[in-house]
CSV table of C-alpha atoms in Angstrom, one decimal:
chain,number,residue,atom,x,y,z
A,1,UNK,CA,13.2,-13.8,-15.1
A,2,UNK,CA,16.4,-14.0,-14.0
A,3,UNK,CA,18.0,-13.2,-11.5
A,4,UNK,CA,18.6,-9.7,-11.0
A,5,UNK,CA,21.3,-7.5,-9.6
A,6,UNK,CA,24.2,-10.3,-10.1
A,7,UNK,CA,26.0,-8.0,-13.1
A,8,UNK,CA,27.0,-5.2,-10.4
A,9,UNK,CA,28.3,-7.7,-7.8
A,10,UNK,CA,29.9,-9.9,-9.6
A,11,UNK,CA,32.4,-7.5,-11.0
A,12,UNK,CA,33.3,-6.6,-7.4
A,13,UNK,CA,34.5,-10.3,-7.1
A,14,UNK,CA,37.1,-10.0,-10.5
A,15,UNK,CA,39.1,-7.2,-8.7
A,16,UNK,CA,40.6,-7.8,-5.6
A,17,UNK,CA,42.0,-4.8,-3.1
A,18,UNK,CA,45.7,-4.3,-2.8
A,19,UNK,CA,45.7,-1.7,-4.8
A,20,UNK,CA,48.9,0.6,-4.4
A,21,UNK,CA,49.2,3.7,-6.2
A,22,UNK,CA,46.4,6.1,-7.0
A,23,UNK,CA,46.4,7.5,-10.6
A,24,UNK,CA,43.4,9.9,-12.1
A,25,UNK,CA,41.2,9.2,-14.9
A,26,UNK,CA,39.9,12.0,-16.6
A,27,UNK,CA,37.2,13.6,-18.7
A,28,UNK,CA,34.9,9.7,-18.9
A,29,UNK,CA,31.3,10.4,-20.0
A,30,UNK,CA,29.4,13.6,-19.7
A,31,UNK,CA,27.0,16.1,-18.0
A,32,UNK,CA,23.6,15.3,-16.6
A,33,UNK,CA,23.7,11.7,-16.3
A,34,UNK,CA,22.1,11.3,-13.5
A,35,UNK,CA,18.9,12.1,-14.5
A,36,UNK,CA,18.5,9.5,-17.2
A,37,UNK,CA,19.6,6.3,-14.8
A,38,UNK,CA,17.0,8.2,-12.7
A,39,UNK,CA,14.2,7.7,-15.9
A,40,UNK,CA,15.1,4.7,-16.8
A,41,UNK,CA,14.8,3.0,-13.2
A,42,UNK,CA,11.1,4.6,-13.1
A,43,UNK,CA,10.3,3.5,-17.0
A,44,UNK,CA,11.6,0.0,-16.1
A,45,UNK,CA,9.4,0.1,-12.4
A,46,UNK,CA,6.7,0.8,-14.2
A,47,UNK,CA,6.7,-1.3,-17.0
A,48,UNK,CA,7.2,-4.6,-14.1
A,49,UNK,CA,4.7,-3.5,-12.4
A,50,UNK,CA,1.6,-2.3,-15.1
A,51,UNK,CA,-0.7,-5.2,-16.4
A,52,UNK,CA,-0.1,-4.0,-20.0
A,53,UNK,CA,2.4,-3.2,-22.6
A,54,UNK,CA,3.7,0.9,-22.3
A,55,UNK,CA,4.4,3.0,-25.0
A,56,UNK,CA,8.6,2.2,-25.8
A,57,UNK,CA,10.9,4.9,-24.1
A,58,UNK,CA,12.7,5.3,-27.7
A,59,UNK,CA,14.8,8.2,-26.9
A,60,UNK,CA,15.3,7.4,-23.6
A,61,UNK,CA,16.8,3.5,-24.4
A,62,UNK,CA,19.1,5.5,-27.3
A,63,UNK,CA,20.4,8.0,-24.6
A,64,UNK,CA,21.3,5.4,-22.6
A,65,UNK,CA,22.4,2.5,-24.7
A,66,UNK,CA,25.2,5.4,-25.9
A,67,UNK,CA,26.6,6.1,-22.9
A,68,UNK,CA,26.7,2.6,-21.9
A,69,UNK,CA,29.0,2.6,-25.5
A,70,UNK,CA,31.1,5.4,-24.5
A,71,UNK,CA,31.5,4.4,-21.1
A,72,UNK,CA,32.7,0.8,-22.2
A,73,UNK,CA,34.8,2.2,-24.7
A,74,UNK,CA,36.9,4.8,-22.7
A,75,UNK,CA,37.2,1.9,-19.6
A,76,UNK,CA,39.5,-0.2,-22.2
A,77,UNK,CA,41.4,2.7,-23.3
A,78,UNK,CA,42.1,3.7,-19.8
A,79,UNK,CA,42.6,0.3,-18.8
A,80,UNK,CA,45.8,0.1,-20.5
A,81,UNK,CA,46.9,3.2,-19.9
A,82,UNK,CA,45.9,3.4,-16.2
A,83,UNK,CA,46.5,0.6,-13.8
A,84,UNK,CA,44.1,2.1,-11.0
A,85,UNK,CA,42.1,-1.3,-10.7
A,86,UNK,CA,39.7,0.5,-8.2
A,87,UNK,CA,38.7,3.3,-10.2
A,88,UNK,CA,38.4,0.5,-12.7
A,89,UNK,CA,36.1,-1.9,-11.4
A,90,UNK,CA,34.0,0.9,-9.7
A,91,UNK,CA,33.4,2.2,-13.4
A,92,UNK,CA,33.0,-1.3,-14.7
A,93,UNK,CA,30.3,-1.4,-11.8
A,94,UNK,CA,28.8,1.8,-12.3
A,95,UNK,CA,28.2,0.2,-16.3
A,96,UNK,CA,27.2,-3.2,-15.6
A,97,UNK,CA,24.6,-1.9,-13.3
A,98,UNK,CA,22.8,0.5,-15.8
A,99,UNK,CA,23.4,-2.7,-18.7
A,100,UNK,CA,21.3,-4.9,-16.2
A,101,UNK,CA,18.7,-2.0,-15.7
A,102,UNK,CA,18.4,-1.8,-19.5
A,103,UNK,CA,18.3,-5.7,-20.5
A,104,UNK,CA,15.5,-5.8,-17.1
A,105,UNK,CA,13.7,-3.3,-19.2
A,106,UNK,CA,13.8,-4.6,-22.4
A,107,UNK,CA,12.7,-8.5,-20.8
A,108,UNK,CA,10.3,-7.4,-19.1
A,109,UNK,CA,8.6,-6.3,-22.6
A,110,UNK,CA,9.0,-9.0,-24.0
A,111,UNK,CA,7.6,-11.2,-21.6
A,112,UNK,CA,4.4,-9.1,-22.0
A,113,UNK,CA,4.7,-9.7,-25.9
A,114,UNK,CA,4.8,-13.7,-25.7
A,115,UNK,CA,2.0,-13.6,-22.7
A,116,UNK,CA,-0.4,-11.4,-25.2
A,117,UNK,CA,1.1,-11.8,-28.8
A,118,UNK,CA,-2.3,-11.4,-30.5
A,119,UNK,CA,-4.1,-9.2,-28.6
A,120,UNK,CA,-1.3,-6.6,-29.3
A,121,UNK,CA,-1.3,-7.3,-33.1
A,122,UNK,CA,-4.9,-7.0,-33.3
A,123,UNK,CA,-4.9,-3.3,-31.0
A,124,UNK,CA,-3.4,-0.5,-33.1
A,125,UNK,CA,-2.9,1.4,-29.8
A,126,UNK,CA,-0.7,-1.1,-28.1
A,127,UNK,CA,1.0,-2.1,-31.3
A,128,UNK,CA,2.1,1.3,-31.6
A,129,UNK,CA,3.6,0.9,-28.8
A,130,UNK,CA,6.0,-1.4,-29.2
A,131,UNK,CA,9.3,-0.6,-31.0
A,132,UNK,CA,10.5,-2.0,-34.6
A,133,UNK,CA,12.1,-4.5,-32.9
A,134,UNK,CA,9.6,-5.8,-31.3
A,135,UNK,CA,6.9,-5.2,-33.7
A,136,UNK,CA,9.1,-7.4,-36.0
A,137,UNK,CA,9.6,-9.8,-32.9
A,138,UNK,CA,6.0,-10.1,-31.9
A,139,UNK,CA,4.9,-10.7,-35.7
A,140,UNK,CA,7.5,-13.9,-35.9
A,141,UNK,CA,6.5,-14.5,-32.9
A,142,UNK,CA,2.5,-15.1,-33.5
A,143,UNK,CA,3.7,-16.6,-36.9
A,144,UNK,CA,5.3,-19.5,-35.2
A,145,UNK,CA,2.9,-20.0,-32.4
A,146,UNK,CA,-0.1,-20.2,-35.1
A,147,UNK,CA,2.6,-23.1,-36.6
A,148,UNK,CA,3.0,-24.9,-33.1
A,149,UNK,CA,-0.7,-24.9,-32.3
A,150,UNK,CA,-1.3,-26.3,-35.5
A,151,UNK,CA,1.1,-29.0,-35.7
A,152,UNK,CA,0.8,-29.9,-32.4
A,153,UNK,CA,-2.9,-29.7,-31.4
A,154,UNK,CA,-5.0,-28.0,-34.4
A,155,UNK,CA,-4.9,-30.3,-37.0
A,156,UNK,CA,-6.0,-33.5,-34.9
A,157,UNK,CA,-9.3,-31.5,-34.1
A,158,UNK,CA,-12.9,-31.3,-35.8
A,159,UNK,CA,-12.8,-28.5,-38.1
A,160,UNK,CA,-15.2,-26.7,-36.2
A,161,UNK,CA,-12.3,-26.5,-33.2
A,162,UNK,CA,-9.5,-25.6,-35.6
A,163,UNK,CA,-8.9,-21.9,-35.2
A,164,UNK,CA,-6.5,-20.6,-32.4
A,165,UNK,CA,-8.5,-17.5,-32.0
A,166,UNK,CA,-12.1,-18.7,-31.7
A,167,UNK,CA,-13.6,-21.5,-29.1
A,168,UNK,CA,-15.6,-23.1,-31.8
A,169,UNK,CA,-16.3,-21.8,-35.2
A,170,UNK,CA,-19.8,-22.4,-35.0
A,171,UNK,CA,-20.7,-21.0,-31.3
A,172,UNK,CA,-18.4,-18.4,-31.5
A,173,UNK,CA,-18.7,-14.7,-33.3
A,174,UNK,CA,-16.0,-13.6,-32.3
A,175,UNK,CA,-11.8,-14.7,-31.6
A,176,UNK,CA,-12.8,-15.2,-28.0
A,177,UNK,CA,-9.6,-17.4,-27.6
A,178,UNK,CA,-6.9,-14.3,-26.9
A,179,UNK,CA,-5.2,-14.1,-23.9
A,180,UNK,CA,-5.8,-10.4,-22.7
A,181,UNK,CA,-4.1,-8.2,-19.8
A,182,UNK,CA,-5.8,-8.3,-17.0
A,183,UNK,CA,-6.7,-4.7,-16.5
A,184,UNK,CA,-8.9,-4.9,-13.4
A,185,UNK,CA,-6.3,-5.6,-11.3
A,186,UNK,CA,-4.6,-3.4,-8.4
A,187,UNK,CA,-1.7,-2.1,-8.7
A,188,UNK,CA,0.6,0.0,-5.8
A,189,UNK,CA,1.4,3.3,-7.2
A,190,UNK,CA,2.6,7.0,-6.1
A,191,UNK,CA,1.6,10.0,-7.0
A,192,UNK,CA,4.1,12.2,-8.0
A,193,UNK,CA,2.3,15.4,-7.6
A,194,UNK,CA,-0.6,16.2,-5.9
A,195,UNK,CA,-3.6,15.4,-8.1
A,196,UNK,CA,-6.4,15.9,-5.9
A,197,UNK,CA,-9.9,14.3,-5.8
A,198,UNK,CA,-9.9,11.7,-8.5
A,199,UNK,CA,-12.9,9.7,-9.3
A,200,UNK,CA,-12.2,5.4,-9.7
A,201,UNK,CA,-15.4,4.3,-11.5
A,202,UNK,CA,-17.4,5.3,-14.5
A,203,UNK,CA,-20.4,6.1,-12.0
A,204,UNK,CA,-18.4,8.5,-9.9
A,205,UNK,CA,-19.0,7.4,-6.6
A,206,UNK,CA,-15.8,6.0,-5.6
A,207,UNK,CA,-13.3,9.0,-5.7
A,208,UNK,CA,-9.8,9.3,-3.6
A,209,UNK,CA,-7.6,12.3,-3.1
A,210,UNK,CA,-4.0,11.3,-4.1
A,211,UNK,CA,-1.5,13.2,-2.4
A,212,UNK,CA,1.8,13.5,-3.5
A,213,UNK,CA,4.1,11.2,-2.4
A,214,UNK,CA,1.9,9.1,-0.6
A,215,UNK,CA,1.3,5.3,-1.4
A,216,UNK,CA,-1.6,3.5,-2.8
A,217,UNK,CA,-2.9,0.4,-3.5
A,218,UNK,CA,-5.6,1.3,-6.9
A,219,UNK,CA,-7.2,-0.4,-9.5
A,220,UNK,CA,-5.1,0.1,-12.6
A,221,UNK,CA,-7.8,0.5,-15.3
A,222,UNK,CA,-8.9,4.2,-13.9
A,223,UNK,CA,-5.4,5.1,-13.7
A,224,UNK,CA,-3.7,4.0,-16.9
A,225,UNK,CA,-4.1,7.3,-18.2
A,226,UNK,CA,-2.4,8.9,-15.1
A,227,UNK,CA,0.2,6.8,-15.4
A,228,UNK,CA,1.0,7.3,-19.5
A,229,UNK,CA,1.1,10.9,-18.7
A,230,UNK,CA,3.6,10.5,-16.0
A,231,UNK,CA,1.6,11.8,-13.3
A,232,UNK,CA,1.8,8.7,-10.9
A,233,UNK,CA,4.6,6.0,-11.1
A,234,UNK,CA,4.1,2.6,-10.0
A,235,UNK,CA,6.0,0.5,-7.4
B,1,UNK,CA,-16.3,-14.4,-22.8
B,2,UNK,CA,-12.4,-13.7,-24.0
B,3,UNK,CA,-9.7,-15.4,-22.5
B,4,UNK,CA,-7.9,-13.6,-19.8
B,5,UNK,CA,-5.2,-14.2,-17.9
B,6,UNK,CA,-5.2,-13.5,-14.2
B,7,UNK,CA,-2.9,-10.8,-13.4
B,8,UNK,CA,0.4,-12.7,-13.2
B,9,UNK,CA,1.5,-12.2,-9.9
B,10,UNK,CA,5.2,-13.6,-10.7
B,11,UNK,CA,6.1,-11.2,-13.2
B,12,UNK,CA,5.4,-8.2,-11.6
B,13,UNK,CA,7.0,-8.9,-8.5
B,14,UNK,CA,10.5,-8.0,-7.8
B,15,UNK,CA,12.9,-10.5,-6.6
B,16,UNK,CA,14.7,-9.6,-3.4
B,17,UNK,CA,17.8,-9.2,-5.1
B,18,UNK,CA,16.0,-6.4,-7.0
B,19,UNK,CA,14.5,-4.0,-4.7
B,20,UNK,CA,18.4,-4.3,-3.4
B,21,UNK,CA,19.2,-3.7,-6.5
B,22,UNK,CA,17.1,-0.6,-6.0
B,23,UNK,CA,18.4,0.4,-2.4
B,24,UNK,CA,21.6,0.7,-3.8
B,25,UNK,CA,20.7,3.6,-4.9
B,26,UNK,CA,20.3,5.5,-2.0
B,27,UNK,CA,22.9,8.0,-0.7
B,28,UNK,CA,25.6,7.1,1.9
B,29,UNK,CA,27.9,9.7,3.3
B,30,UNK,CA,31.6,8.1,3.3
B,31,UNK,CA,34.7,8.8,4.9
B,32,UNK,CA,37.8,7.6,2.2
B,33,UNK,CA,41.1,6.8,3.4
B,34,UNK,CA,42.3,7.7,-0.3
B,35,UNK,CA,43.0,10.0,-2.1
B,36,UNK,CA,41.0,9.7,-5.7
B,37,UNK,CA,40.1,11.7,-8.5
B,38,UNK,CA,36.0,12.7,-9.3
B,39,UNK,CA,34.2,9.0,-10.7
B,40,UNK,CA,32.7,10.5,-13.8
B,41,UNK,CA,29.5,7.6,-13.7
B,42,UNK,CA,26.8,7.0,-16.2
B,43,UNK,CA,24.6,7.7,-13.1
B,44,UNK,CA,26.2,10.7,-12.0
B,45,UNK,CA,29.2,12.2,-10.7
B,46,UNK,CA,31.3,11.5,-6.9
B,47,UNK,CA,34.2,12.8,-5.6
B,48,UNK,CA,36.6,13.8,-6.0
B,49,UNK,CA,37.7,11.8,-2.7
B,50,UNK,CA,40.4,13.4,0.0
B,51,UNK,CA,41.2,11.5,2.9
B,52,UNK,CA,39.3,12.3,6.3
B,53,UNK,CA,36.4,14.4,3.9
B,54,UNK,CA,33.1,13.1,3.9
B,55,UNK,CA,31.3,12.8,0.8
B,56,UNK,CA,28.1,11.6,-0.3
B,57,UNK,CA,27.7,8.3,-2.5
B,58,UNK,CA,25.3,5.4,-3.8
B,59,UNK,CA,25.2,2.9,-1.2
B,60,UNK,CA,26.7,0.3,-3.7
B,61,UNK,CA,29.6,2.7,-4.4
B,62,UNK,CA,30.4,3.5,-0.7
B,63,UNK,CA,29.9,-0.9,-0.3
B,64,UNK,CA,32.4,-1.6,-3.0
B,65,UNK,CA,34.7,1.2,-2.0
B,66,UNK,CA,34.4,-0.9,2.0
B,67,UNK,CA,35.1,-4.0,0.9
B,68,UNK,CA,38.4,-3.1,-0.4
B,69,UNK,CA,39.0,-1.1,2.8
B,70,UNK,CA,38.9,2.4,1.1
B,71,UNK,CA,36.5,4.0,3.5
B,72,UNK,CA,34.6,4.1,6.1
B,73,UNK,CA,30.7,4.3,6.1
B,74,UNK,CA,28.6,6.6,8.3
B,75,UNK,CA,25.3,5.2,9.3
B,76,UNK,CA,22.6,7.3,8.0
B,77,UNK,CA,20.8,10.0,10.7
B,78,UNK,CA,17.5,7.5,11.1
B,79,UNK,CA,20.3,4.7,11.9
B,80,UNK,CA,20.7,5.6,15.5
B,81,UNK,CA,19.6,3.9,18.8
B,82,UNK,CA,17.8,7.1,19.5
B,83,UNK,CA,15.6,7.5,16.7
B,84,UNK,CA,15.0,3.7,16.2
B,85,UNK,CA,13.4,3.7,19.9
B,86,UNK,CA,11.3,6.4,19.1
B,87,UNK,CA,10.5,5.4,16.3
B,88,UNK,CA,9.6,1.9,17.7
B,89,UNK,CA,7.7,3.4,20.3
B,90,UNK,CA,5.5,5.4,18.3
B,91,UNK,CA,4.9,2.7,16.1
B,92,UNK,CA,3.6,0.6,19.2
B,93,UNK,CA,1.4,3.7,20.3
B,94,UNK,CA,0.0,4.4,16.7
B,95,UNK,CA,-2.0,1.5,15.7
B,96,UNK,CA,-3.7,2.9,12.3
B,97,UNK,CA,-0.3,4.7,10.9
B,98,UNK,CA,3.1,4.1,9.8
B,99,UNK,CA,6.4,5.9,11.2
B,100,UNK,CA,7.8,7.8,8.4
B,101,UNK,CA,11.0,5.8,7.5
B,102,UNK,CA,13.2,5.5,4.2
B,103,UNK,CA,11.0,3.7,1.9
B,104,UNK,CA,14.4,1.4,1.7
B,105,UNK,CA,14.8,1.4,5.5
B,106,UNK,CA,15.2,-2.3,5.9
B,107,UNK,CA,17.7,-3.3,2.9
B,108,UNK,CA,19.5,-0.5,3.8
B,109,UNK,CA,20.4,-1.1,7.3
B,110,UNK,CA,20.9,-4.8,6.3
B,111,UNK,CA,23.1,-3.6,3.7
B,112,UNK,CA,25.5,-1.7,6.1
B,113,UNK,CA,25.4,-4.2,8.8
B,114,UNK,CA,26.4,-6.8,6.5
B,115,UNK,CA,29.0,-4.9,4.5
B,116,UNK,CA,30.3,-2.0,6.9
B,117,UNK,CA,29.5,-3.4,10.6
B,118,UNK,CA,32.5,-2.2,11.9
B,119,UNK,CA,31.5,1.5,11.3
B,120,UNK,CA,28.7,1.1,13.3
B,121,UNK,CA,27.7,2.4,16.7
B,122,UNK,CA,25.5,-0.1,19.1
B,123,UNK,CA,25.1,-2.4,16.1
B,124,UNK,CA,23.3,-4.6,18.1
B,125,UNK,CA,20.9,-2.3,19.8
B,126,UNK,CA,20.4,-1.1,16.4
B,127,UNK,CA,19.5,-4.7,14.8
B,128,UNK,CA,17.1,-5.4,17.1
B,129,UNK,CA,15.4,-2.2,17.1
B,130,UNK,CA,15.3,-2.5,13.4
B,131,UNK,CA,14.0,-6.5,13.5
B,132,UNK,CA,11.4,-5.0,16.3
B,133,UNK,CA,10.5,-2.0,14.3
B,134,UNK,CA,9.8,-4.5,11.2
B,135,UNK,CA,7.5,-6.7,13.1
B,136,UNK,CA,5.7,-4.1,14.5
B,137,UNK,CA,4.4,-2.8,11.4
B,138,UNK,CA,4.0,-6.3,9.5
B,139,UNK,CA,1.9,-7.2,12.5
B,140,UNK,CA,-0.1,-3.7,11.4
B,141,UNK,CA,-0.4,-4.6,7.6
B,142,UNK,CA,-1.8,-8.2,8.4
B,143,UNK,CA,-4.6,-6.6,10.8
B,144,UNK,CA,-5.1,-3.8,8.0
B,145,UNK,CA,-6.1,-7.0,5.8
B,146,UNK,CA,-9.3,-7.1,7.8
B,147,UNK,CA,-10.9,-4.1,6.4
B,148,UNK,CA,-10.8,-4.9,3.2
B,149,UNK,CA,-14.0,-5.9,1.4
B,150,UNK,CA,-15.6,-5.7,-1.8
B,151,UNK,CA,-16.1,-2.0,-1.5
B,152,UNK,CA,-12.8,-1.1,-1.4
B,153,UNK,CA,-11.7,0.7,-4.0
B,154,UNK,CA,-8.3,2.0,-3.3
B,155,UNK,CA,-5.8,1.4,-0.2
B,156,UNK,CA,-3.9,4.1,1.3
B,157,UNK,CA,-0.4,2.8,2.3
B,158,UNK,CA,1.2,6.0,3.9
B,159,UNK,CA,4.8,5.4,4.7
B,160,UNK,CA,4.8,1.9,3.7
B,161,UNK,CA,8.5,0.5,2.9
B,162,UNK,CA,9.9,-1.4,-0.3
B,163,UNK,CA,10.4,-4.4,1.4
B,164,UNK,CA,7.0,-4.5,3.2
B,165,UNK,CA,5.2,-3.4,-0.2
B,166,UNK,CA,6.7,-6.1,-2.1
B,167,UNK,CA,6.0,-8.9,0.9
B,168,UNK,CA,2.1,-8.1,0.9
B,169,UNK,CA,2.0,-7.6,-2.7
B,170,UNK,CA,0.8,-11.2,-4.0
B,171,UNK,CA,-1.8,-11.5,-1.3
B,172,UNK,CA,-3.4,-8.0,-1.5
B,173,UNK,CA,-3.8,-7.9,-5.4
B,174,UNK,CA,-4.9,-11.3,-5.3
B,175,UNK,CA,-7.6,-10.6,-2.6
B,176,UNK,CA,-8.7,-7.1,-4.0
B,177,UNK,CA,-9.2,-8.7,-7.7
B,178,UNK,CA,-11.3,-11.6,-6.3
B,179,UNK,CA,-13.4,-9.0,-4.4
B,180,UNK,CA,-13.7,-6.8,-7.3
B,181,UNK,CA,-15.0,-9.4,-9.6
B,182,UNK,CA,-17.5,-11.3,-7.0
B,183,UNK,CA,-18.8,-7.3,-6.5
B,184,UNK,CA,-19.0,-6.4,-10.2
B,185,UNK,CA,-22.4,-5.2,-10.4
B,186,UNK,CA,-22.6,-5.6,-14.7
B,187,UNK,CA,-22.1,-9.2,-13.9
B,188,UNK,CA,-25.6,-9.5,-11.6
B,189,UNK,CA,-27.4,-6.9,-13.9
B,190,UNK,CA,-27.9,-8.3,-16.8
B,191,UNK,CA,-29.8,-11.4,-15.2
B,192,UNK,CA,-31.7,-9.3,-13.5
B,193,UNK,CA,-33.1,-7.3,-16.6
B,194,UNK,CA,-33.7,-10.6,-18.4
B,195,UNK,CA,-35.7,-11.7,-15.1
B,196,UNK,CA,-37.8,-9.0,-15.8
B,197,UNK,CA,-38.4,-9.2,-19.6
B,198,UNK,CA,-39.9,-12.9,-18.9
B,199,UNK,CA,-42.0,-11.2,-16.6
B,200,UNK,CA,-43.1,-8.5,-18.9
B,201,UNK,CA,-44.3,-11.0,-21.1
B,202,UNK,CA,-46.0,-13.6,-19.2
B,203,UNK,CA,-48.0,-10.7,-18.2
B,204,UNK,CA,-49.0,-9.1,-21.8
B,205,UNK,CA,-49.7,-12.9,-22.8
B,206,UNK,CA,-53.2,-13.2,-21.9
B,207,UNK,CA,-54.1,-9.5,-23.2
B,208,UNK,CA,-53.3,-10.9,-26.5
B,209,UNK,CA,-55.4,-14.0,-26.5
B,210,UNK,CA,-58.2,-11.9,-24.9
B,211,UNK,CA,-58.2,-9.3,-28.3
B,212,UNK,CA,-59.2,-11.1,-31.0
B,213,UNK,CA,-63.0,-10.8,-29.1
């Protein structure tokens, strides 16, 4: 990963103060912004923090990725017309800070493609998940590890070791070589409404009220499904 | 057995830099010296600004706005030698609970200390409170570590802070996944049933031999 946050700050470094006369700018971007920076910031919390791949905000990445647009393309009309280098670099802030949200987003997928490349081709559930993008990416992808492994290792074994996807061809049934999520581990989540008693294991002996609001420390496998319905967010 | 990767502590971590990332989000109320028309943002809209009117603004706005000498920033109402000490001292009192606080209590104040000191009342008092405050409750977390076992099933963390969830992180799900999988009952079952099979057998062997009679 890299390192996060610099975009916003290091825009404050390009303009200087000293600014003397204050100018307006007028009629940039449009109603009910706010809530979709708000989404995207818990989509992209989320998706760091969950084990496996979630479903692809699609319309939410579109909303955004077009203001971003907008907002880029009205700051260099205005910058020409209006020398208010505050308002300027605040705005120029205010867009580099969502672009970083959206690219932390987008990596952070990724990285969970090239960890479990296979395993998400071979599950229809997580590979609907992905977008077309990365469908296409994570098919190129598992096309050129398969080449790697074979130039590089594969080929110099026994036959019976020569598959990426199984131990040995003769012990193993199964591919039992795919790296897979781990999905028994804990994550620290919140609920965002209060759900009540909910029960942890299969055998319903282990149950916790989740109040909203409050914080938690959980296995994630009972509460994947909480989680794709929005009713906890993860932290 | 498939292949599978322990929970990669790395990636799900945030740096510092981004849970500041995610304090500069708060609110800040800020006093401009300017005069400037309403910011029209992708994450919402400020202002307009008159001088001597306090508004409310993202922390990072109200920061950038500071360093160029635009405003002034108000510490927020939790920001005060008065509530930090009660706050501190009920923190000292309460050993099983956490003061409520802003879940970004700790970047925030370091935030405005480093960017807007000068607008600060006591800023000292207020530091050390804060640093005080901070060990206090780590001091509570580490001691909280003792009661977890291989029962436990789910952690209540009320009030916890950003900074404090992110510091304990990589040991807690660490320790809880190596306790859930040396407690996984399926994994001491199924060598149990087969203990019991061999049994079953050994004991219908001799019927068998006996029949032919």
């Amino acid at each position: 990963m890299e390192p996060a946050g610099a975009g916003a700050r290091d825009e404050e470094d390009l303009v200087d103060g000293g600014i003397g006369d204050v100018d307006g700018l007028d009629d940039v971007g449009a109603d009910e912004l706010r809530s979709d920076v708000d989404l995207l910031l818990r989509v992209w919390q989320n998706e760091k923090c969950a084990p496996e791949i979630l479903p692809y905000e699609a319309t939410l990445v579109e909303r955004v990725r077009e203001q971003i647009q907008l907002m880029e393309e009205n700051i260099e009309a205005f910058a020409t017309e209006i020398k208010d280098d505050l308002m300027l670099s605040l705005y120029r802030m205010d867009v580099n800070r969502t672009l970083f949200l959206l690219r932390s987003y987008l990596r952070a997928r990724l990285h969970k493609i090239e960890r479990f490349p296979i395993h998400i081709v071979d599950n229809p559930e997580l590979w609907d998940r992905l977008s077309e993008h990365e469908q296409e990416y994570t098919n190129k992808y598992c096309e050129i590890l398969a080449k790697h492994f074979e130039k590089t290792v594969l080929i110099r074994l026994p036959d019976q070791y020569g598959s990426m996807l199984k131990q040995t061809s003769l012990a193993s049934e199964e591919n039992d070589m795919i790296t897979q999520p781990q999905l028994n581990t804990f994550v620290f989540c919140r609920s965002r409404g209060a759900i009540g008693s909910f029960q942890l294991d299969d055998k319903g002996d282990e149950a916790v009220d989740l109040m909203t609001d409050d914080l938690y420390i959980l296995r994630y496998k009972p509460v994947r499904k909480l989680l794709v319905t929005d009713k906890i967010e993860l932290i | 057995m498939a292949a599978r990767s322990s929970s990669d502590a790395e990636s799900a971590l945030f740096s510092g830099a981004e849970v500041e990332f995610l304090a500069e989000d708060d609110t800040v109320v800020m006093v401009p010296t300017l005069r400037m028309d309403t910011l029209h943002l992708i994450c919402g809209d400020f202002g307009p600004f008159m001088p001597q009117v306090p508004t409310s603004v993202p922390l990072w706005l109200g920061i950038a706005m500071k360093k160029r000498g635009k405003c002034r920033l108000r510490a927020p109402e939790w920001m005060t030698v008065e509530n930090l000490t009660q706050v501190l001292e009920l923190e000292r009192d309460s050993p099983q609970e956490f003061q409520p606080l802003p879940f970004h209590y700790v970047e925030v104040s370091r935030l405005l200390m480093d960017n807007a000191r000068d607008d600060l009342v006591d800023v000292y008092m207020v530091q050390t409170l804060i640093e005080d405050i901070r060990n206090v409750r780590f001091h509570k977390v580490q001691s909280g570590l003792q009661n977890l076992s291989g029962k436990t099933h789910a952690v209540k963390l009320k009030n916890l802070a950003a900074m404090e969830v992110n510091l304990i992180r990589p040991f807690f799900v660490k320790a809880l996944e190596k306790f859930y999988i040396h407690d996984d009952e399926e994994l001491i079952k199924p060598t149990q049933s087969e203990a019991d099979i061999q049994l079953a057998s050994v004991d219908r062997l001799p019927r068998r031999v006996l029949r032919p009679r």
